[in-house]
Amino acid sequence: MKTHIYVFCVLLLWMQFPVSGYSGSSADDGRREELVAKADSLRKEYRFQEALQLYRSVAGSILGHQEDSTALSPEDSLLLEKIQSRRIMAENGLSMKQYVSEPVVVARHVFSAEDFYLFYPMPDRSWRPVPNPLDSIPGHRFVNATYVPEGSTDIYFSAEDGTGVRNLYHTHLEDSLWTVPVLLDEGLTSSGDEIFPVVSPDGKTIYFSSAGLYGVGGYDLYKSEWDSSTGTWGIPENLGFPYSSPYDDFLYFNTPDGKYTIFASNRDCPQDSVTIYVLEYDIMPVRRYVEDPEQLGRIASLVPVDDPSRMDTGSATHGSIRENEDMGRYMAKMNEVRSLRDSVAIYTQALEEKRQLLSQSADRQEQERLYSEIISGETRLPVLQDSLAKVTGRLQQIEMEFLFNGVVIDPDKVLEQADREVVGAATNYAFSKHSPGDSLVLRIKKPEVRFDYSFMVLPEGRFALDNTIPDGIVYQIQMFLLSKPATVSQLKGLSPVFTEETATGKYIYRVGLFRKYNDVLSNLNTVKKLGFKTAFIVAFKDGKQYPVQKARALESSMDEKKEENHYQVRIVSSGESLPDLTIKAIRQMTDRDIAKIAEDGKTVFLVGPLGSESEAEKLQAMIKISGIDETSIVKLD
């Protein structure tokens, strides 16, 4: 009831100023922005129908009775574009309400958006900082590391393309080099960002987040299945409520033991923070229609169940280090040793600094004070060293006990575990913080450079990558001769420009590669109009300069020889005449003669002569379509 009252009040508000003939005052602009913000709030409260009505009302007030949206002011156009994208999100939300699942929530905890991914139960040191060879542009609000576990041979990652949009890429290790990163399939690419790709252990499913595919706002969660028959990824599927939401949802991960599904979201948490949700893995989720926005909001809030029996901390957090009484005693003693070592180091450094100050000081009182502090420190230091020796001895005794019982301890792993930040233990699920990985070092294959040697006028001219002139007859347009190398700006946008250094140290510049004289002639004026008024045509034969007139004569003789190569299409018929449909098919392609001969007791029809083999192939294909299969192409001498 409250919802309908609100929408009614909004409509009354719009009636306060006319829709048609709207003057576009700043007050009205501000009111529209407020209403769009309110519609956004309704959408984030899962009240999609109300949000949709409000978006449509604001859009209608902007357009009025104008059928041409191009007549709008830039401000109104931008607002209308914004409303259109939000309206689509609200419509998507209405559709997605039909497929809502209710996973069992084990735990959740709020972390900083800067390093939340380190609290995932993924391999330690697998998140490599950005910038790196794969993702060179830092500063994204969520993505500041690339997931590359040690020993990876395939890497799926997100990086910006040339337009500033993040796309998903893949690279594979071949011998000692990584392949040139390639975009994933078209279906996984949108006009918005795609981030945090995670591939299942069997390589058949990829999970990722997108701000541009079918969704309800911000980043939604998607999955795509690998199609081995086509070698492509399938159409992405939105994971739906409550995984996706009108907020930002990302980094979907199923633990290898098959127990948990984990993802992050900035719903219901402070700015610059994200919540990590730990859910029971559900291989066959039951989806149902949820009409009530409040009920949908409660499901999407993902409140953990108060059932410790559903929780299993060890499998998700602690890796290979066993948590028992003996290990606890060992780690406590290890921390004591480290603390005493730190104290000894601090005292030793402080004493050394005081001795240096004493040697440099000229003030007698200052000297006496420093001397007294040095004596006191030297008295304290042996006590600390003795305590360190005793605790170290006890630690070694524990290690000997482990060895005696056949347990091998890796002190480095113990220290690493002790250093980790662990939160949420009170809920029987401990989020254990991993260490970031080392900077990523990859040797990537150099991309194959394909230079377009077609004659072009571009915004910026280009020199040819290879100045070699191809074999055969080739024409170019010579632009100018300089005593020093030309600059790109001097090319006036021409491409490709070839350079030749003469024996006297000067530089000749020519543009284009033309096989026909008529082609080079038709482009000569284009070059002249760009400012090269003295440009002229030159010819080459097999890479060496050749008189233009001789080149033209040779070109003509070669064309005549080509015309001498004639072809026929040979048709073997079961009757004395060709079917009417076949004759019609032939006449659609050519008006050449159709000859009839007898050959080995068969009736054969010959169509020709035809000027080229490609022409003969096209005719043969048309004859087969008409219903005759026994055809062949004959080259005439």
PDB file of C-alpha atoms in Angstrom, residues 133-385:
ATOM      1  CA  PRO A 133      52.880  -7.848 -17.738  1.00  0.00           C
ATOM      2  CA  LEU A 134      49.235  -8.916 -18.166  1.00  0.00           C
ATOM      3  CA  ASP A 135      47.416  -6.033 -16.470  1.00  0.00           C
ATOM      4  CA  SER A 136      49.484  -2.873 -16.750  1.00  0.00           C
ATOM      5  CA  ILE A 137      46.861  -0.305 -15.714  1.00  0.00           C
ATOM      6  CA  PRO A 138      46.320   0.065 -11.937  1.00  0.00           C
ATOM      7  CA  GLY A 139      43.650   2.066 -10.158  1.00  0.00           C
ATOM      8  CA  HIS A 140      40.515  -0.079 -10.541  1.00  0.00           C
ATOM      9  CA  ARG A 141      38.300   0.130  -7.453  1.00  0.00           C
ATOM     10  CA  PHE A 142      38.252  -3.665  -6.991  1.00  0.00           C
ATOM     11  CA  VAL A 143      40.907  -5.188  -9.246  1.00  0.00           C
ATOM     12  CA  ASN A 144      44.454  -4.529  -8.076  1.00  0.00           C
ATOM     13  CA  ALA A 145      45.878  -8.051  -8.393  1.00  0.00           C
ATOM     14  CA  THR A 146      45.918 -10.884 -10.946  1.00  0.00           C
ATOM     15  CA  TYR A 147      45.259 -14.483  -9.920  1.00  0.00           C
ATOM     16  CA  VAL A 148      48.252 -16.585 -11.018  1.00  0.00           C
ATOM     17  CA  PRO A 149      48.966 -19.594  -8.757  1.00  0.00           C
ATOM     18  CA  GLU A 150      52.466 -21.055  -8.816  1.00  0.00           C
ATOM     19  CA  GLY A 151      52.871 -23.589 -11.617  1.00  0.00           C
ATOM     20  CA  SER A 152      50.052 -22.211 -13.782  1.00  0.00           C
ATOM     21  CA  THR A 153      50.095 -23.145 -17.467  1.00  0.00           C
ATOM     22  CA  ASP A 154      46.867 -21.293 -18.323  1.00  0.00           C
ATOM     23  CA  ILE A 155      46.008 -17.818 -17.084  1.00  0.00           C
ATOM     24  CA  TYR A 156      42.602 -16.181 -17.409  1.00  0.00           C
ATOM     25  CA  PHE A 157      42.685 -12.519 -16.475  1.00  0.00           C
ATOM     26  CA  SER A 158      41.001  -9.145 -16.820  1.00  0.00           C
ATOM     27  CA  ALA A 159      42.717  -6.171 -18.442  1.00  0.00           C
ATOM     28  CA  GLU A 160      41.793  -2.958 -20.222  1.00  0.00           C
ATOM     29  CA  ASP A 161      41.504  -2.855 -23.973  1.00  0.00           C
ATOM     30  CA  GLY A 162      42.313   0.161 -26.115  1.00  0.00           C
ATOM     31  CA  THR A 163      39.028   1.866 -25.195  1.00  0.00           C
ATOM     32  CA  GLY A 164      39.557   1.664 -21.422  1.00  0.00           C
ATOM     33  CA  VAL A 165      37.051  -1.182 -20.907  1.00  0.00           C
ATOM     34  CA  ARG A 166      38.139  -4.323 -19.051  1.00  0.00           C
ATOM     35  CA  ASN A 167      37.804  -7.566 -21.008  1.00  0.00           C
ATOM     36  CA  LEU A 168      38.687 -11.195 -20.269  1.00  0.00           C
ATOM     37  CA  TYR A 169      41.825 -12.661 -21.832  1.00  0.00           C
ATOM     38  CA  HIS A 170      43.599 -16.018 -21.903  1.00  0.00           C
ATOM     39  CA  THR A 171      47.266 -16.942 -22.306  1.00  0.00           C
ATOM     40  CA  HIS A 172      48.884 -20.376 -22.336  1.00  0.00           C
ATOM     41  CA  LEU A 173      52.431 -21.503 -21.550  1.00  0.00           C
ATOM     42  CA  GLU A 174      54.184 -23.036 -24.560  1.00  0.00           C
ATOM     43  CA  ASP A 175      57.676 -24.279 -23.733  1.00  0.00           C
ATOM     44  CA  SER A 176      59.217 -21.274 -21.978  1.00  0.00           C
ATOM     45  CA  LEU A 177      57.058 -18.553 -23.556  1.00  0.00           C
ATOM     46  CA  TRP A 178      53.470 -17.475 -22.949  1.00  0.00           C
ATOM     47  CA  THR A 179      51.208 -17.082 -25.952  1.00  0.00           C
ATOM     48  CA  VAL A 180      50.028 -13.621 -26.968  1.00  0.00           C
ATOM     49  CA  PRO A 181      46.916 -12.962 -24.801  1.00  0.00           C
ATOM     50  CA  VAL A 182      43.673 -13.328 -26.737  1.00  0.00           C
ATOM     51  CA  LEU A 183      40.156 -12.172 -25.927  1.00  0.00           C
ATOM     52  CA  LEU A 184      37.680 -14.790 -24.803  1.00  0.00           C
ATOM     53  CA  ASP A 185      34.654 -15.372 -26.994  1.00  0.00           C
ATOM     54  CA  GLU A 186      32.322 -12.621 -28.176  1.00  0.00           C
ATOM     55  CA  GLY A 187      29.551 -13.705 -25.790  1.00  0.00           C
ATOM     56  CA  LEU A 188      31.774 -12.998 -22.786  1.00  0.00           C
ATOM     57  CA  THR A 189      32.599  -9.482 -23.961  1.00  0.00           C
ATOM     58  CA  SER A 190      30.381  -6.446 -23.427  1.00  0.00           C
ATOM     59  CA  SER A 191      30.590  -2.660 -23.463  1.00  0.00           C
ATOM     60  CA  GLY A 192      31.124  -2.775 -19.670  1.00  0.00           C
ATOM     61  CA  ASP A 193      33.926  -4.226 -17.568  1.00  0.00           C
ATOM     62  CA  GLU A 194      34.443  -7.971 -17.108  1.00  0.00           C
ATOM     63  CA  ILE A 195      36.531  -8.804 -14.028  1.00  0.00           C
ATOM     64  CA  PHE A 196      37.737 -11.630 -11.753  1.00  0.00           C
ATOM     65  CA  PRO A 197      37.595 -14.697 -14.028  1.00  0.00           C
ATOM     66  CA  VAL A 198      37.900 -18.016 -12.164  1.00  0.00           C
ATOM     67  CA  VAL A 199      38.011 -21.324 -14.068  1.00  0.00           C
ATOM     68  CA  SER A 200      36.830 -24.562 -12.472  1.00  0.00           C
ATOM     69  CA  PRO A 201      39.501 -27.241 -11.830  1.00  0.00           C
ATOM     70  CA  ASP A 202      38.242 -29.322 -14.781  1.00  0.00           C
ATOM     71  CA  GLY A 203      38.455 -26.282 -17.081  1.00  0.00           C
ATOM     72  CA  LYS A 204      34.837 -26.659 -18.208  1.00  0.00           C
ATOM     73  CA  THR A 205      33.285 -23.662 -16.442  1.00  0.00           C
ATOM     74  CA  ILE A 206      34.414 -20.076 -16.088  1.00  0.00           C
ATOM     75  CA  TYR A 207      32.905 -17.740 -13.486  1.00  0.00           C
ATOM     76  CA  PHE A 208      33.299 -13.981 -13.800  1.00  0.00           C
ATOM     77  CA  SER A 209      31.642 -10.625 -13.134  1.00  0.00           C
ATOM     78  CA  SER A 210      30.363  -8.167 -15.710  1.00  0.00           C
ATOM     79  CA  ALA A 211      28.977  -4.654 -15.621  1.00  0.00           C
ATOM     80  CA  GLY A 212      27.747  -4.823 -19.211  1.00  0.00           C
ATOM     81  CA  LEU A 213      25.889  -8.108 -19.711  1.00  0.00           C
ATOM     82  CA  TYR A 214      22.260  -8.871 -18.815  1.00  0.00           C
ATOM     83  CA  GLY A 215      21.989  -7.889 -15.136  1.00  0.00           C
ATOM     84  CA  VAL A 216      20.348  -5.817 -12.406  1.00  0.00           C
ATOM     85  CA  GLY A 217      23.040  -3.274 -11.664  1.00  0.00           C
ATOM     86  CA  GLY A 218      26.697  -2.866 -10.889  1.00  0.00           C
ATOM     87  CA  TYR A 219      28.673  -6.079 -11.405  1.00  0.00           C
ATOM     88  CA  ASP A 220      26.612  -9.264 -11.676  1.00  0.00           C
ATOM     89  CA  LEU A 221      27.933 -12.829 -11.419  1.00  0.00           C
ATOM     90  CA  TYR A 222      27.956 -15.113 -14.476  1.00  0.00           C
ATOM     91  CA  LYS A 223      29.112 -18.520 -15.580  1.00  0.00           C
ATOM     92  CA  SER A 224      29.888 -19.906 -19.024  1.00  0.00           C
ATOM     93  CA  GLU A 225      30.370 -23.546 -20.052  1.00  0.00           C
ATOM     94  CA  TRP A 226      33.129 -24.716 -22.387  1.00  0.00           C
ATOM     95  CA  ASP A 227      31.877 -26.365 -25.595  1.00  0.00           C
ATOM     96  CA  SER A 228      34.573 -28.820 -26.642  1.00  0.00           C
ATOM     97  CA  SER A 229      32.844 -29.556 -29.970  1.00  0.00           C
ATOM     98  CA  THR A 230      33.164 -25.939 -31.140  1.00  0.00           C
ATOM     99  CA  GLY A 231      36.139 -24.899 -29.011  1.00  0.00           C
ATOM    100  CA  THR A 232      34.245 -21.905 -27.649  1.00  0.00           C
ATOM    101  CA  TRP A 233      32.684 -20.672 -24.416  1.00  0.00           C
ATOM    102  CA  GLY A 234      28.909 -20.780 -24.274  1.00  0.00           C
ATOM    103  CA  ILE A 235      26.507 -17.878 -23.746  1.00  0.00           C
ATOM    104  CA  PRO A 236      27.020 -16.507 -20.201  1.00  0.00           C
ATOM    105  CA  GLU A 237      24.318 -17.261 -17.654  1.00  0.00           C
ATOM    106  CA  ASN A 238      23.559 -14.796 -14.869  1.00  0.00           C
ATOM    107  CA  LEU A 239      23.764 -16.725 -11.585  1.00  0.00           C
ATOM    108  CA  GLY A 240      20.664 -14.886 -10.429  1.00  0.00           C
ATOM    109  CA  PHE A 241      19.444 -13.883  -6.982  1.00  0.00           C
ATOM    110  CA  PRO A 242      20.859 -13.902  -4.348  1.00  0.00           C
ATOM    111  CA  TYR A 243      24.355 -14.214  -5.923  1.00  0.00           C
ATOM    112  CA  SER A 244      23.799 -11.269  -8.234  1.00  0.00           C
ATOM    113  CA  SER A 245      22.200  -8.139  -6.802  1.00  0.00           C
ATOM    114  CA  PRO A 246      21.630  -4.458  -7.662  1.00  0.00           C
ATOM    115  CA  TYR A 247      25.057  -3.845  -6.083  1.00  0.00           C
ATOM    116  CA  ASP A 248      28.527  -5.077  -7.108  1.00  0.00           C
ATOM    117  CA  ASP A 249      29.089  -8.835  -6.856  1.00  0.00           C
ATOM    118  CA  PHE A 250      32.325 -10.534  -7.889  1.00  0.00           C
ATOM    119  CA  LEU A 251      34.994 -13.228  -7.438  1.00  0.00           C
ATOM    120  CA  TYR A 252      32.812 -16.338  -7.349  1.00  0.00           C
ATOM    121  CA  PHE A 253      34.808 -19.367  -6.184  1.00  0.00           C
ATOM    122  CA  ASN A 254      33.945 -22.969  -5.330  1.00  0.00           C
ATOM    123  CA  THR A 255      36.404 -24.546  -2.885  1.00  0.00           C
ATOM    124  CA  PRO A 256      38.239 -27.583  -4.314  1.00  0.00           C
ATOM    125  CA  ASP A 257      36.868 -29.837  -1.556  1.00  0.00           C
ATOM    126  CA  GLY A 258      33.338 -29.220  -2.846  1.00  0.00           C
ATOM    127  CA  LYS A 259      32.032 -27.828   0.449  1.00  0.00           C
ATOM    128  CA  TYR A 260      31.740 -24.087  -0.044  1.00  0.00           C
ATOM    129  CA  THR A 261      30.834 -21.403  -2.540  1.00  0.00           C
ATOM    130  CA  ILE A 262      32.421 -18.049  -1.805  1.00  0.00           C
ATOM    131  CA  PHE A 263      31.867 -14.652  -3.381  1.00  0.00           C
ATOM    132  CA  ALA A 264      32.203 -10.978  -2.481  1.00  0.00           C
ATOM    133  CA  SER A 265      29.729  -8.099  -2.636  1.00  0.00           C
ATOM    134  CA  ASN A 266      29.504  -4.478  -1.512  1.00  0.00           C
ATOM    135  CA  ARG A 267      25.831  -4.854  -0.539  1.00  0.00           C
ATOM    136  CA  ASP A 268      25.133  -3.947   3.096  1.00  0.00           C
ATOM    137  CA  CYS A 269      28.651  -2.735   3.935  1.00  0.00           C
ATOM    138  CA  PRO A 270      30.552   0.575   4.270  1.00  0.00           C
ATOM    139  CA  GLN A 271      32.124   2.359   1.327  1.00  0.00           C
ATOM    140  CA  ASP A 272      35.537   1.005   0.244  1.00  0.00           C
ATOM    141  CA  SER A 273      34.637  -2.317   1.889  1.00  0.00           C
ATOM    142  CA  VAL A 274      33.247  -5.625   0.671  1.00  0.00           C
ATOM    143  CA  THR A 275      31.603  -8.562   2.402  1.00  0.00           C
ATOM    144  CA  ILE A 276      32.822 -12.083   1.747  1.00  0.00           C
ATOM    145  CA  TYR A 277      30.002 -14.618   1.914  1.00  0.00           C
ATOM    146  CA  VAL A 278      30.637 -18.315   2.572  1.00  0.00           C
ATOM    147  CA  LEU A 279      27.781 -20.566   1.408  1.00  0.00           C
ATOM    148  CA  GLU A 280      27.240 -24.299   1.391  1.00  0.00           C
ATOM    149  CA  TYR A 281      27.960 -25.557  -2.123  1.00  0.00           C
ATOM    150  CA  ASP A 282      24.695 -26.555  -3.803  1.00  0.00           C
ATOM    151  CA  ILE A 283      25.142 -28.715  -6.876  1.00  0.00           C
ATOM    152  CA  MET A 284      21.417 -28.597  -7.770  1.00  0.00           C
ATOM    153  CA  PRO A 285      19.939 -25.335  -6.453  1.00  0.00           C
ATOM    154  CA  VAL A 286      16.150 -25.142  -6.281  1.00  0.00           C
ATOM    155  CA  ARG A 287      14.917 -21.921  -7.854  1.00  0.00           C
ATOM    156  CA  ARG A 288      11.487 -20.421  -7.329  1.00  0.00           C
ATOM    157  CA  TYR A 289       9.511 -17.265  -7.980  1.00  0.00           C
ATOM    158  CA  VAL A 290       9.647 -14.619  -5.221  1.00  0.00           C
ATOM    159  CA  GLU A 291       7.131 -11.814  -5.608  1.00  0.00           C
ATOM    160  CA  ASP A 292       7.506  -9.886  -2.350  1.00  0.00           C
ATOM    161  CA  PRO A 293      10.419  -7.363  -2.534  1.00  0.00           C
ATOM    162  CA  GLU A 294      10.953  -7.535   1.222  1.00  0.00           C
ATOM    163  CA  GLN A 295      11.234 -11.308   1.134  1.00  0.00           C
ATOM    164  CA  LEU A 296      13.668 -11.100  -1.774  1.00  0.00           C
ATOM    165  CA  GLY A 297      15.690  -8.507   0.161  1.00  0.00           C
ATOM    166  CA  ARG A 298      15.857 -10.840   3.171  1.00  0.00           C
ATOM    167  CA  ILE A 299      17.095 -13.710   1.010  1.00  0.00           C
ATOM    168  CA  ALA A 300      19.676 -11.438  -0.648  1.00  0.00           C
ATOM    169  CA  SER A 301      20.960 -10.207   2.735  1.00  0.00           C
ATOM    170  CA  LEU A 302      22.523 -13.674   3.176  1.00  0.00           C
ATOM    171  CA  VAL A 303      22.344 -13.950   6.965  1.00  0.00           C
ATOM    172  CA  PRO A 304      24.455 -16.880   8.269  1.00  0.00           C
ATOM    173  CA  VAL A 305      22.641 -19.776   9.919  1.00  0.00           C
ATOM    174  CA  ASP A 306      23.275 -20.302  13.623  1.00  0.00           C
ATOM    175  CA  ASP A 307      24.273 -23.940  13.239  1.00  0.00           C
ATOM    176  CA  PRO A 308      27.920 -24.757  14.077  1.00  0.00           C
ATOM    177  CA  SER A 309      27.451 -28.338  12.885  1.00  0.00           C
ATOM    178  CA  ARG A 310      27.308 -27.034   9.298  1.00  0.00           C
ATOM    179  CA  MET A 311      30.700 -25.348   9.643  1.00  0.00           C
ATOM    180  CA  ASP A 312      34.095 -26.863   9.022  1.00  0.00           C
ATOM    181  CA  THR A 313      36.864 -24.349   9.532  1.00  0.00           C
ATOM    182  CA  GLY A 314      39.845 -26.568   8.909  1.00  0.00           C
ATOM    183  CA  SER A 315      39.040 -27.570   5.356  1.00  0.00           C
ATOM    184  CA  ALA A 316      38.845 -24.002   4.150  1.00  0.00           C
ATOM    185  CA  THR A 317      41.614 -22.177   5.938  1.00  0.00           C
ATOM    186  CA  HIS A 318      44.588 -23.874   7.444  1.00  0.00           C
ATOM    187  CA  GLY A 319      46.108 -25.927   4.685  1.00  0.00           C
ATOM    188  CA  SER A 320      48.763 -28.409   5.719  1.00  0.00           C
ATOM    189  CA  ILE A 321      49.438 -27.172   9.280  1.00  0.00           C
ATOM    190  CA  ARG A 322      47.665 -29.363  11.816  1.00  0.00           C
ATOM    191  CA  GLU A 323      45.904 -27.649  14.673  1.00  0.00           C
ATOM    192  CA  ASN A 324      46.318 -29.749  17.838  1.00  0.00           C
ATOM    193  CA  GLU A 325      47.687 -29.292  21.345  1.00  0.00           C
ATOM    194  CA  ASP A 326      51.292 -30.145  20.383  1.00  0.00           C
ATOM    195  CA  MET A 327      51.219 -27.813  17.390  1.00  0.00           C
ATOM    196  CA  GLY A 328      49.744 -25.060  19.512  1.00  0.00           C
ATOM    197  CA  ARG A 329      52.574 -25.506  22.029  1.00  0.00           C
ATOM    198  CA  TYR A 330      55.141 -25.410  19.227  1.00  0.00           C
ATOM    199  CA  MET A 331      53.695 -22.256  17.646  1.00  0.00           C
ATOM    200  CA  ALA A 332      53.527 -20.519  21.035  1.00  0.00           C
ATOM    201  CA  LYS A 333      57.191 -21.307  21.671  1.00  0.00           C
ATOM    202  CA  MET A 334      58.070 -20.211  18.128  1.00  0.00           C
ATOM    203  CA  ASN A 335      56.386 -16.847  18.742  1.00  0.00           C
ATOM    204  CA  GLU A 336      58.310 -16.521  22.043  1.00  0.00           C
ATOM    205  CA  VAL A 337      61.607 -17.132  20.253  1.00  0.00           C
ATOM    206  CA  ARG A 338      60.741 -14.558  17.620  1.00  0.00           C
ATOM    207  CA  SER A 339      59.771 -11.999  20.247  1.00  0.00           C
ATOM    208  CA  LEU A 340      63.069 -12.444  22.131  1.00  0.00           C
ATOM    209  CA  ARG A 341      65.060 -12.294  18.907  1.00  0.00           C
ATOM    210  CA  ASP A 342      63.365  -9.037  18.051  1.00  0.00           C
ATOM    211  CA  SER A 343      64.157  -7.669  21.527  1.00  0.00           C
ATOM    212  CA  VAL A 344      67.833  -8.635  21.234  1.00  0.00           C
ATOM    213  CA  ALA A 345      68.028  -7.019  17.806  1.00  0.00           C
ATOM    214  CA  ILE A 346      66.366  -3.810  19.043  1.00  0.00           C
ATOM    215  CA  TYR A 347      68.668  -3.551  22.088  1.00  0.00           C
ATOM    216  CA  THR A 348      71.766  -4.228  19.993  1.00  0.00           C
ATOM    217  CA  GLN A 349      70.804  -1.573  17.423  1.00  0.00           C
ATOM    218  CA  ALA A 350      69.961   0.958  20.165  1.00  0.00           C
ATOM    219  CA  LEU A 351      73.311   0.396  21.881  1.00  0.00           C
ATOM    220  CA  GLU A 352      75.167   0.883  18.625  1.00  0.00           C
ATOM    221  CA  GLU A 353      73.327   4.156  17.954  1.00  0.00           C
ATOM    222  CA  LYS A 354      74.114   5.433  21.458  1.00  0.00           C
ATOM    223  CA  ARG A 355      77.825   4.556  21.051  1.00  0.00           C
ATOM    224  CA  GLN A 356      77.904   6.578  17.796  1.00  0.00           C
ATOM    225  CA  LEU A 357      76.214   9.552  19.491  1.00  0.00           C
ATOM    226  CA  LEU A 358      78.688   9.310  22.384  1.00  0.00           C
ATOM    227  CA  SER A 359      81.653   9.475  20.013  1.00  0.00           C
ATOM    228  CA  GLN A 360      80.184  12.529  18.246  1.00  0.00           C
ATOM    229  CA  SER A 361      78.934  14.512  21.256  1.00  0.00           C
ATOM    230  CA  ALA A 362      80.972  17.408  22.708  1.00  0.00           C
ATOM    231  CA  ASP A 363      78.567  18.151  25.567  1.00  0.00           C
ATOM    232  CA  ARG A 364      79.780  16.634  28.867  1.00  0.00           C
ATOM    233  CA  GLN A 365      76.299  16.188  30.361  1.00  0.00           C
ATOM    234  CA  GLU A 366      75.096  14.535  27.158  1.00  0.00           C
ATOM    235  CA  GLN A 367      78.131  12.230  27.238  1.00  0.00           C
ATOM    236  CA  GLU A 368      77.394  11.207  30.835  1.00  0.00           C
ATOM    237  CA  ARG A 369      73.749  10.466  30.044  1.00  0.00           C
ATOM    238  CA  LEU A 370      74.634   8.374  27.005  1.00  0.00           C
ATOM    239  CA  TYR A 371      77.338   6.522  28.922  1.00  0.00           C
ATOM    240  CA  SER A 372      74.877   5.637  31.701  1.00  0.00           C
ATOM    241  CA  GLU A 373      72.300   4.369  29.173  1.00  0.00           C
ATOM    242  CA  ILE A 374      74.925   2.276  27.392  1.00  0.00           C
ATOM    243  CA  ILE A 375      76.026   0.626  30.666  1.00  0.00           C
ATOM    244  CA  SER A 376      72.374  -0.110  31.535  1.00  0.00           C
ATOM    245  CA  GLY A 377      71.731  -1.560  28.097  1.00  0.00           C
ATOM    246  CA  GLU A 378      74.853  -3.714  28.167  1.00  0.00           C
ATOM    247  CA  THR A 379      73.667  -5.093  31.501  1.00  0.00           C
ATOM    248  CA  ARG A 380      70.200  -5.883  30.121  1.00  0.00           C
ATOM    249  CA  LEU A 381      71.405  -7.447  26.863  1.00  0.00           C
ATOM    250  CA  PRO A 382      73.006 -10.608  28.347  1.00  0.00           C
ATOM    251  CA  VAL A 383      69.792 -11.316  30.252  1.00  0.00           C
ATOM    252  CA  LEU A 384      67.799 -11.197  27.032  1.00  0.00           C
ATOM    253  CA  GLN A 385      70.366 -13.326  25.222  1.00  0.00           C
TER     254      GLN A 385
END
